mmCIF file of C-alpha atoms in Angstrom:
data_model
loop_
_atom_site.group_PDB
_atom_site.id
_atom_site.type_symbol
_atom_site.label_atom_id
_atom_site.label_comp_id
_atom_site.label_asym_id
_atom_site.label_seq_id
_atom_site.Cartn_x
_atom_site.Cartn_y
_atom_site.Cartn_z
ATOM 1 C CA UNK D 1 100.150 -102.436 227.770
ATOM 2 C CA UNK D 2 99.719 -105.270 230.208
ATOM 3 C CA UNK D 3 101.982 -106.754 232.845
ATOM 4 C CA UNK D 4 102.760 -109.820 230.722
ATOM 5 C CA UNK D 5 103.871 -107.724 227.716
ATOM 6 C CA UNK D 6 106.625 -105.912 229.625
ATOM 7 C CA UNK D 7 110.196 -107.251 229.396
ATOM 8 C CA UNK D 8 111.509 -108.934 232.565
ATOM 9 C CA UNK D 9 114.035 -106.152 233.196
ATOM 10 C CA UNK D 10 111.204 -103.596 233.293
ATOM 11 C CA UNK D 11 109.149 -105.772 235.644
ATOM 12 C CA UNK D 12 112.080 -106.083 238.051
ATOM 13 C CA UNK D 13 113.076 -102.407 237.807
ATOM 14 C CA UNK D 14 109.497 -101.205 238.324
ATOM 15 C CA UNK D 15 109.044 -103.600 241.243
ATOM 16 C CA UNK D 16 112.229 -102.421 242.948
ATOM 17 C CA UNK D 17 111.421 -98.754 242.222
ATOM 18 C CA UNK D 18 107.891 -99.084 243.628
ATOM 19 C CA UNK D 19 109.088 -101.246 246.517
ATOM 20 C CA UNK D 20 111.689 -98.706 247.587
ATOM 21 C CA UNK D 21 109.085 -95.943 247.382
ATOM 22 C CA UNK D 22 106.638 -97.996 249.482
ATOM 23 C CA UNK D 23 109.397 -98.723 252.025
ATOM 24 C CA UNK D 24 110.109 -94.996 252.207
ATOM 25 C CA UNK D 25 106.418 -94.345 252.895
ATOM 26 C CA UNK D 26 106.460 -96.876 255.743
ATOM 27 C CA UNK D 27 109.710 -95.417 257.109
ATOM 28 C CA UNK D 28 108.220 -91.931 257.089
ATOM 29 C CA UNK D 29 104.981 -93.099 258.729
ATOM 30 C CA UNK D 30 106.949 -94.750 261.551
ATOM 31 C CA UNK D 31 109.807 -92.305 261.984
ATOM 32 C CA UNK D 32 107.971 -88.962 261.900
ATOM 33 C CA UNK D 33 105.696 -89.623 264.927
ATOM 34 C CA UNK D 34 108.644 -91.079 266.865
ATOM 35 C CA UNK D 35 110.800 -88.026 266.161
ATOM 36 C CA UNK D 36 108.014 -85.621 267.028
ATOM 37 C CA UNK D 37 107.248 -87.421 270.296
ATOM 38 C CA UNK D 38 110.896 -87.634 271.387
ATOM 39 C CA UNK D 39 112.140 -84.280 270.115
ATOM 40 C CA UNK D 40 112.020 -80.933 271.841
ATOM 41 C CA UNK D 41 110.914 -78.896 268.818
ATOM 42 C CA UNK D 42 109.615 -75.356 268.702
ATOM 43 C CA UNK D 43 106.390 -74.772 266.787
ATOM 44 C CA UNK D 44 108.316 -73.499 263.753
ATOM 45 C CA UNK D 45 110.696 -76.457 263.879
ATOM 46 C CA UNK D 46 107.791 -78.900 264.090
ATOM 47 C CA UNK D 47 106.069 -77.236 261.115
ATOM 48 C CA UNK D 48 109.266 -77.308 259.041
ATOM 49 C CA UNK D 49 109.884 -80.961 259.958
ATOM 50 C CA UNK D 50 106.358 -81.916 258.910
ATOM 51 C CA UNK D 51 106.555 -79.896 255.676
ATOM 52 C CA UNK D 52 109.827 -81.522 254.633
ATOM 53 C CA UNK D 53 108.486 -84.972 255.384
ATOM 54 C CA UNK D 54 105.314 -84.195 253.425
ATOM 55 C CA UNK D 55 107.516 -83.539 250.389
ATOM 56 C CA UNK D 56 109.124 -86.953 250.926
ATOM 57 C CA UNK D 57 105.680 -88.583 251.133
ATOM 58 C CA UNK D 58 104.462 -86.882 247.945
ATOM 59 C CA UNK D 59 107.590 -87.877 246.016
ATOM 60 C CA UNK D 60 107.234 -91.461 247.255
ATOM 61 C CA UNK D 61 103.597 -91.570 246.137
ATOM 62 C CA UNK D 62 104.684 -90.224 242.740
ATOM 63 C CA UNK D 63 107.331 -92.950 242.550
ATOM 64 C CA UNK D 64 104.719 -95.662 243.222
ATOM 65 C CA UNK D 65 102.540 -94.223 240.437
ATOM 66 C CA UNK D 66 105.518 -94.032 238.080
ATOM 67 C CA UNK D 67 106.461 -97.651 238.848
ATOM 68 C CA UNK D 68 102.956 -98.795 237.900
ATOM 69 C CA UNK D 69 103.099 -96.919 234.603
ATOM 70 C CA UNK D 70 106.633 -98.112 233.799
ATOM 71 C CA UNK D 71 105.276 -101.623 233.373
ATOM 72 C CA UNK D 72 102.522 -100.300 231.130
ATOM 73 C CA UNK D 73 105.121 -98.715 228.832
ATOM 74 C CA UNK D 74 104.244 -95.057 229.331
ATOM 75 C CA UNK D 75 107.055 -92.856 228.054
ATOM 76 C CA UNK D 76 106.259 -90.071 230.549
ATOM 77 C CA UNK D 77 106.848 -92.567 233.370
ATOM 78 C CA UNK D 78 110.174 -93.595 231.827
ATOM 79 C CA UNK D 79 111.361 -89.986 231.579
ATOM 80 C CA UNK D 80 110.091 -89.166 235.083
ATOM 81 C CA UNK D 81 111.823 -92.235 236.537
ATOM 82 C CA UNK D 82 115.096 -91.338 234.839
ATOM 83 C CA UNK D 83 114.943 -87.781 236.194
ATOM 84 C CA UNK D 84 114.086 -88.977 239.712
ATOM 85 C CA UNK D 85 116.834 -91.609 239.640
ATOM 86 C CA UNK D 86 119.361 -89.121 238.255
ATOM 87 C CA UNK D 87 118.667 -86.733 241.121
ATOM 88 C CA UNK D 88 118.898 -89.612 243.625
ATOM 89 C CA UNK D 89 122.238 -90.647 242.119
ATOM 90 C CA UNK D 90 123.562 -87.121 242.655
ATOM 91 C CA UNK D 91 122.273 -87.150 246.254
ATOM 92 C CA UNK D 92 124.013 -90.493 246.786
ATOM 93 C CA UNK D 93 127.283 -89.002 245.576
ATOM 94 C CA UNK D 94 126.818 -85.995 247.870
ATOM 95 C CA UNK D 95 126.107 -88.317 250.826
ATOM 96 C CA UNK D 96 129.321 -90.227 250.075
ATOM 97 C CA UNK D 97 131.610 -87.230 250.416
ATOM 98 C CA UNK D 98 131.310 -86.297 254.127
ATOM 99 C CA UNK D 99 131.678 -89.877 255.251
ATOM 100 C CA UNK D 100 134.664 -90.538 253.012
ATOM 101 C CA UNK D 101 136.354 -87.310 254.139
ATOM 102 C CA UNK D 102 135.914 -88.299 257.790
ATOM 103 C CA UNK D 103 137.278 -91.773 257.100
ATOM 104 C CA UNK D 104 133.988 -93.533 257.874
ATOM 105 C CA UNK D 105 132.386 -96.225 255.760
ATOM 106 C CA UNK D 106 129.824 -94.463 253.499
ATOM 107 C CA UNK D 107 126.670 -96.415 254.435
ATOM 108 C CA UNK D 108 124.186 -93.634 253.703
ATOM 109 C CA UNK D 109 125.754 -92.760 250.375
ATOM 110 C CA UNK D 110 125.835 -96.382 249.239
ATOM 111 C CA UNK D 111 122.258 -97.028 250.376
ATOM 112 C CA UNK D 112 121.095 -94.203 248.082
ATOM 113 C CA UNK D 113 123.646 -94.491 245.265
ATOM 114 C CA UNK D 114 123.656 -98.219 244.508
ATOM 115 C CA UNK D 115 119.892 -98.784 244.003
ATOM 116 C CA UNK D 116 119.380 -95.516 242.130
ATOM 117 C CA UNK D 117 122.310 -96.110 239.781
ATOM 118 C CA UNK D 118 121.309 -99.745 239.286
ATOM 119 C CA UNK D 119 117.722 -98.815 238.416
ATOM 120 C CA UNK D 120 118.881 -96.032 236.108
ATOM 121 C CA UNK D 121 121.084 -98.486 234.237
ATOM 122 C CA UNK D 122 118.323 -101.115 234.152
ATOM 123 C CA UNK D 123 115.928 -98.629 232.531
ATOM 124 C CA UNK D 124 118.385 -97.332 229.924
ATOM 125 C CA UNK D 125 120.997 -99.940 228.987
ATOM 126 C CA UNK D 126 119.094 -103.079 227.871
ATOM 127 C CA UNK D 127 117.700 -102.860 224.354
ATOM 128 C CA UNK D 128 114.473 -104.506 225.504
ATOM 129 C CA UNK D 129 113.973 -101.777 228.111
ATOM 130 C CA UNK D 130 114.456 -98.956 225.616
ATOM 131 C CA UNK D 131 112.288 -100.742 223.056
ATOM 132 C CA UNK D 132 109.474 -101.142 225.579
ATOM 133 C CA UNK D 133 109.086 -97.366 225.740
ATOM 134 C CA UNK D 134 110.092 -96.221 222.252
ATOM 135 C CA UNK D 135 108.195 -98.585 219.954
ATOM 136 C CA UNK D 136 105.224 -97.343 218.014
ATOM 137 C CA UNK D 137 101.951 -98.261 219.662
ATOM 138 C CA UNK D 138 98.889 -99.630 217.943
ATOM 139 C CA UNK D 139 96.062 -97.489 219.176
ATOM 140 C CA UNK D 140 92.597 -98.656 218.356
ATOM 141 C CA UNK D 141 89.614 -96.395 218.270
ATOM 142 C CA UNK D 142 86.159 -97.578 219.240
ATOM 143 C CA UNK D 143 84.743 -95.324 216.526
ATOM 144 C CA UNK D 144 84.611 -96.147 212.855
ATOM 145 C CA UNK D 145 85.916 -93.427 210.580
ATOM 146 C CA UNK D 146 83.262 -92.004 208.191
ATOM 147 C CA UNK D 147 85.836 -91.536 205.403
ATOM 148 C CA UNK D 148 87.926 -94.005 203.403
ATOM 149 C CA UNK D 149 91.252 -94.928 204.962
ATOM 150 C CA UNK D 150 94.432 -93.399 203.598
ATOM 151 C CA UNK D 151 93.166 -90.055 202.333
ATOM 152 C CA UNK D 152 92.945 -86.594 203.700
ATOM 153 C CA UNK D 153 89.477 -86.042 202.302
ATOM 154 C CA UNK D 154 90.515 -84.040 199.251
ATOM 155 C CA UNK D 155 89.807 -86.877 196.810
ATOM 156 C CA UNK D 156 86.268 -87.529 198.048
ATOM 157 C CA UNK D 157 83.516 -86.726 195.576
ATOM 158 C CA UNK D 158 81.480 -83.653 196.486
#
């Protein structure tokens, strides 16, 4: 599946999904050294901080890979993106609660919730998006079959 064969909604959703993941990689690359240089961490705290941020980096790299394969129509990428976006939607809802309870404007919750919910809807609601992943593919083999097409071999003469 090529870039031009994907529906526009998939191109936009994959671009936003990959773009947000790339922005998260840049944020982590900038923020982690700044926090480590300015913080007074113990060795265990520094190791935990780095380990948690490594998980963020790995998930962001996975999201960039998934975004690339969304355009190509891979069903595993579609399922993986929906799971990742579903979890992010739940995190966005969880981030909303403390800020709403305190009477603050829920910036952090909205920053996570709105893009994740929008991308989840963009990948599931339009018929063209669902059809991009669920249609039957024409796979071609570079090898020629040594038997006649359409049979299971039982009707061949022995």
